[in-house]
Coordinates of C-alpha atoms in Angstrom, one line a residue:
M18 CA 0.0 0.0 0.0
R19 CA 1.5 3.3 -1.1
A20 CA 1.5 6.3 1.3
P21 CA -0.5 9.3 0.2
P22 CA 1.6 12.1 -1.5
L23 CA 0.8 14.5 1.4
L24 CA 2.5 12.2 4.0
L25 CA 5.5 11.8 1.7
L26 CA 5.8 15.6 1.5
L27 CA 5.6 16.0 5.2
A28 CA 8.2 13.3 5.8
A29 CA 10.5 14.9 3.3
C30 CA 10.3 18.2 5.2
A31 CA 11.0 16.6 8.6
P32 CA 14.8 17.6 8.7
P33 CA 15.6 21.0 10.1
S34 CA 16.7 22.2 6.6
C35 CA 13.0 22.2 5.5
A36 CA 11.8 24.1 8.6
T37 CA 10.5 27.6 7.9
A38 CA 12.9 30.3 9.2
A39 CA 11.5 32.8 11.7
P40 CA 11.0 36.2 10.2
T41 CA 13.4 39.0 10.9
P42 CA 12.1 41.2 13.8
P43 CA 10.6 44.5 12.7
G44 CA 12.8 47.5 12.7
W45 CA 16.0 45.7 11.8
E46 CA 15.5 46.1 8.1
P47 CA 15.3 49.2 5.9
A48 CA 12.0 50.3 4.3
A49 CA 10.8 48.5 1.2
D50 CA 11.3 51.6 -0.9
A51 CA 15.0 51.8 0.1
P52 CA 16.8 49.3 -2.1
W53 CA 20.3 50.9 -1.6
C54 CA 22.4 52.1 1.3
P55 CA 24.7 55.0 0.4
Y56 CA 27.8 55.3 2.5
K57 CA 31.3 56.9 2.6
V58 CA 34.5 55.4 4.1
L59 CA 36.2 58.4 5.6
P60 CA 40.0 58.7 5.6
E61 CA 41.9 58.5 8.8
G62 CA 42.7 61.7 10.6
P63 CA 40.7 64.6 12.0
E64 CA 39.3 65.7 8.6
A65 CA 35.7 64.7 8.1
G66 CA 35.6 65.4 4.3
G67 CA 36.7 63.2 1.5
G68 CA 35.8 59.6 0.8
R69 CA 34.2 58.1 -2.2
L70 CA 30.4 57.6 -2.3
C71 CA 29.5 54.0 -2.5
F72 CA 26.2 52.0 -2.5
R73 CA 25.4 48.5 -1.2
S74 CA 22.3 46.5 -1.1
P75 CA 20.8 45.7 2.4
A76 CA 21.0 42.3 3.9
R77 CA 17.3 41.5 4.1
G78 CA 16.2 38.4 5.9
F79 CA 19.5 37.7 7.5
R80 CA 19.5 35.4 10.5
C81 CA 22.5 34.7 12.7
Q82 CA 22.5 30.9 13.4
A83 CA 25.2 29.0 15.4
P84 CA 27.7 27.5 14.9
G85 CA 28.5 29.6 11.8
C86 CA 27.6 32.9 13.4
A87 CA 27.9 34.6 16.8
A88 CA 25.7 37.5 17.8
H89 CA 26.8 40.4 20.1
A90 CA 24.4 43.2 21.2
S91 CA 24.9 46.7 22.6
A92 CA 23.8 47.7 26.1
G93 CA 20.7 49.4 24.6
R94 CA 19.9 46.4 22.4
S95 CA 19.5 48.7 19.3
L96 CA 22.9 47.7 17.8
R97 CA 24.1 44.2 17.1
A98 CA 27.1 42.6 15.4
S99 CA 26.9 39.2 13.8
V100 CA 30.4 37.7 13.6
L101 CA 30.5 35.1 10.8
R102 CA 32.9 32.2 10.4
N103 CA 34.6 33.8 7.3
R104 CA 35.9 36.6 9.5
S105 CA 33.3 39.2 8.3
V106 CA 31.0 41.1 10.6
L107 CA 27.5 42.3 9.7
L108 CA 26.5 45.3 11.8
Q109 CA 22.7 45.9 12.1
W110 CA 20.8 48.6 14.0
R111 CA 17.2 49.8 14.4
L112 CA 15.4 53.0 15.2
G113 CA 12.0 53.7 16.7
P114 CA 9.2 55.1 14.4
A115 CA 9.5 58.5 16.0
E116 CA 13.3 58.7 15.7
A117 CA 13.7 57.7 12.0
P118 CA 12.3 61.0 10.5
R119 CA 14.7 63.1 12.6
V120 CA 17.9 61.3 11.4
R121 CA 19.9 62.5 8.4
A122 CA 22.8 60.0 8.6
F123 CA 24.8 57.6 10.8
A124 CA 28.4 57.9 12.0
L125 CA 30.2 54.6 12.5
N126 CA 33.5 54.5 14.3
C127 CA 35.6 51.3 14.6
S128 CA 38.5 50.7 16.9
W129 CA 40.4 47.8 18.3
R130 CA 42.2 47.3 21.6
G131 CA 45.9 46.9 21.7
A132 CA 48.1 46.1 24.7
Y133 CA 48.1 49.6 26.1
T134 CA 45.8 51.7 23.9
R135 CA 43.0 51.6 21.3
F136 CA 43.7 52.1 17.6
P137 CA 41.1 53.3 15.0
C138 CA 40.3 50.9 12.2
E139 CA 37.5 52.5 10.1
R140 CA 35.2 55.6 10.0
V141 CA 32.1 55.3 7.9
L142 CA 29.3 57.8 7.2
L143 CA 26.0 56.0 6.2
G144 CA 22.8 57.4 4.8
A145 CA 19.6 57.6 6.8
S146 CA 18.1 54.7 4.9
C147 CA 20.8 52.3 6.0
R148 CA 20.2 49.7 8.6
D149 CA 23.2 47.5 8.2
Y150 CA 26.9 47.6 7.3
L151 CA 29.4 44.8 6.5
L152 CA 32.9 44.7 7.7
P153 CA 34.6 42.4 5.2
D154 CA 37.6 41.2 7.3
V155 CA 38.5 41.3 10.9
H156 CA 41.5 39.7 12.7
D157 CA 41.2 36.7 14.9
G158 CA 41.6 37.2 18.7
V159 CA 41.4 41.1 18.5
R160 CA 38.9 42.9 20.6
Y161 CA 36.9 45.3 18.4
R162 CA 34.6 48.1 19.4
L163 CA 32.0 49.5 17.0
C164 CA 30.1 52.7 17.9
L165 CA 27.1 54.0 15.8
Q166 CA 25.7 57.5 16.4
P167 CA 22.6 58.9 14.6
L168 CA 23.2 62.4 13.3
P169 CA 20.2 64.7 13.6
L170 CA 18.8 66.8 10.8
R171 CA 20.3 70.2 10.3
A172 CA 18.3 72.9 12.1
E173 CA 16.7 75.9 10.4
P174 CA 18.5 79.2 10.9
A175 CA 15.8 80.4 13.3
G176 CA 15.5 77.1 15.2
A177 CA 17.7 75.5 17.8
P178 CA 19.6 72.4 16.7
D179 CA 18.4 69.0 17.9
P180 CA 20.8 67.4 20.3
A181 CA 22.6 64.4 18.9
A182 CA 21.5 61.0 20.2
P183 CA 24.1 59.1 22.2
A184 CA 26.2 56.5 20.4
E185 CA 25.5 52.8 20.8
C186 CA 28.6 50.6 21.1
V187 CA 29.1 46.9 20.8
E188 CA 32.3 44.9 21.5
F189 CA 33.3 41.5 20.1
A190 CA 36.3 39.3 19.3
A191 CA 36.5 37.0 16.4
E192 CA 37.3 33.4 17.3
P193 CA 40.3 31.9 15.5
A194 CA 38.2 29.6 13.5
G195 CA 41.0 28.8 11.0
M196 CA 43.3 27.6 13.8
R197 CA 40.5 25.5 15.3
E198 CA 39.9 23.8 12.0
I199 CA 43.7 23.1 11.6
V200 CA 43.8 21.5 15.1
V201 CA 40.7 19.3 14.2
A202 CA 42.3 18.2 11.0
M203 CA 45.6 17.4 12.6
T204 CA 43.8 15.4 15.3
A205 CA 42.0 13.4 12.7
V206 CA 45.2 12.8 10.7
G207 CA 47.0 11.8 13.9
G208 CA 44.3 9.3 14.8
S209 CA 44.4 7.8 11.4
I210 CA 48.2 7.3 11.6
C211 CA 47.8 5.7 15.0
V212 CA 45.3 3.2 13.6
M213 CA 47.6 2.4 10.7
L214 CA 50.5 1.8 13.1
V215 CA 48.4 -0.6 15.2
V216 CA 47.3 -2.5 12.1
I217 CA 50.9 -2.8 10.9
C218 CA 52.1 -4.0 14.4
L219 CA 49.4 -6.7 14.4
L220 CA 50.3 -7.8 10.9
V221 CA 54.0 -8.1 11.8
A222 CA 53.1 -10.1 14.9
Y223 CA 50.9 -12.4 12.9
I224 CA 53.6 -13.0 10.2
T225 CA 56.2 -13.6 12.8
E226 CA 54.0 -16.1 14.8
N227 CA 52.4 -18.1 11.9
L228 CA 54.7 -17.9 8.9
M229 CA 58.2 -17.9 10.3
H230 CA 57.7 -20.4 13.2
P231 CA 57.4 -23.6 11.1
A232 CA 60.9 -23.0 9.7
F233 CA 62.3 -24.2 12.9
G234 CA 62.3 -28.0 13.7
R235 CA 60.0 -29.3 16.4
P236 CA 61.7 -31.7 18.8
G237 CA 58.7 -34.0 18.9
L238 CA 58.9 -34.8 15.2
R239 CA 62.5 -36.0 15.1
R240 CA 63.1 -39.6 13.9
Q241 CA 64.4 -42.0 16.5
P242 CA 67.6 -43.9 15.5

């Protein structure tokens, strides 16, 4: 008796790979009418100008899932960093419905901690429609600190400027995934070599015991004069 097609379909979707992923929480993605995120990577130094205008598409529907991703959140829970296994970091942030109309841009500052001081690594100016930014390459074992500050709209000449919102910061350190994979590979190779040595020792013992022993005369088989 053949099973109905519906039961076969349900059985095929039993593994976790067929499970429906939970939707991204609201507020973490840009609006539907914002297909691009404009940004500028600012040069190092006190000058704020310069930098080439670039565009990137937002990471819609992204979900950080272990073990290939580790999530870190800021104290205010409005900024999070997803550290991926390939040493890239996706930074995501959200704004409240009342805050978004008053923001003209975002200032992102990156720094990493050395033995005695902190060193700047990147300064980025992002457009108001941006809700994420990708750091393509971070170093293993280095403690990074990313701070994002919303920049308010420029005030009218007769009006008072709106105070800038405080910056949200998140800290993380990328795990040395490459070294861990090397250790796992070396352990597997070492285990295989040990198994091969045991098999060779057993084979030598078998040959010595069963093939070379009959070459010697046995006293009980000698002819009597």
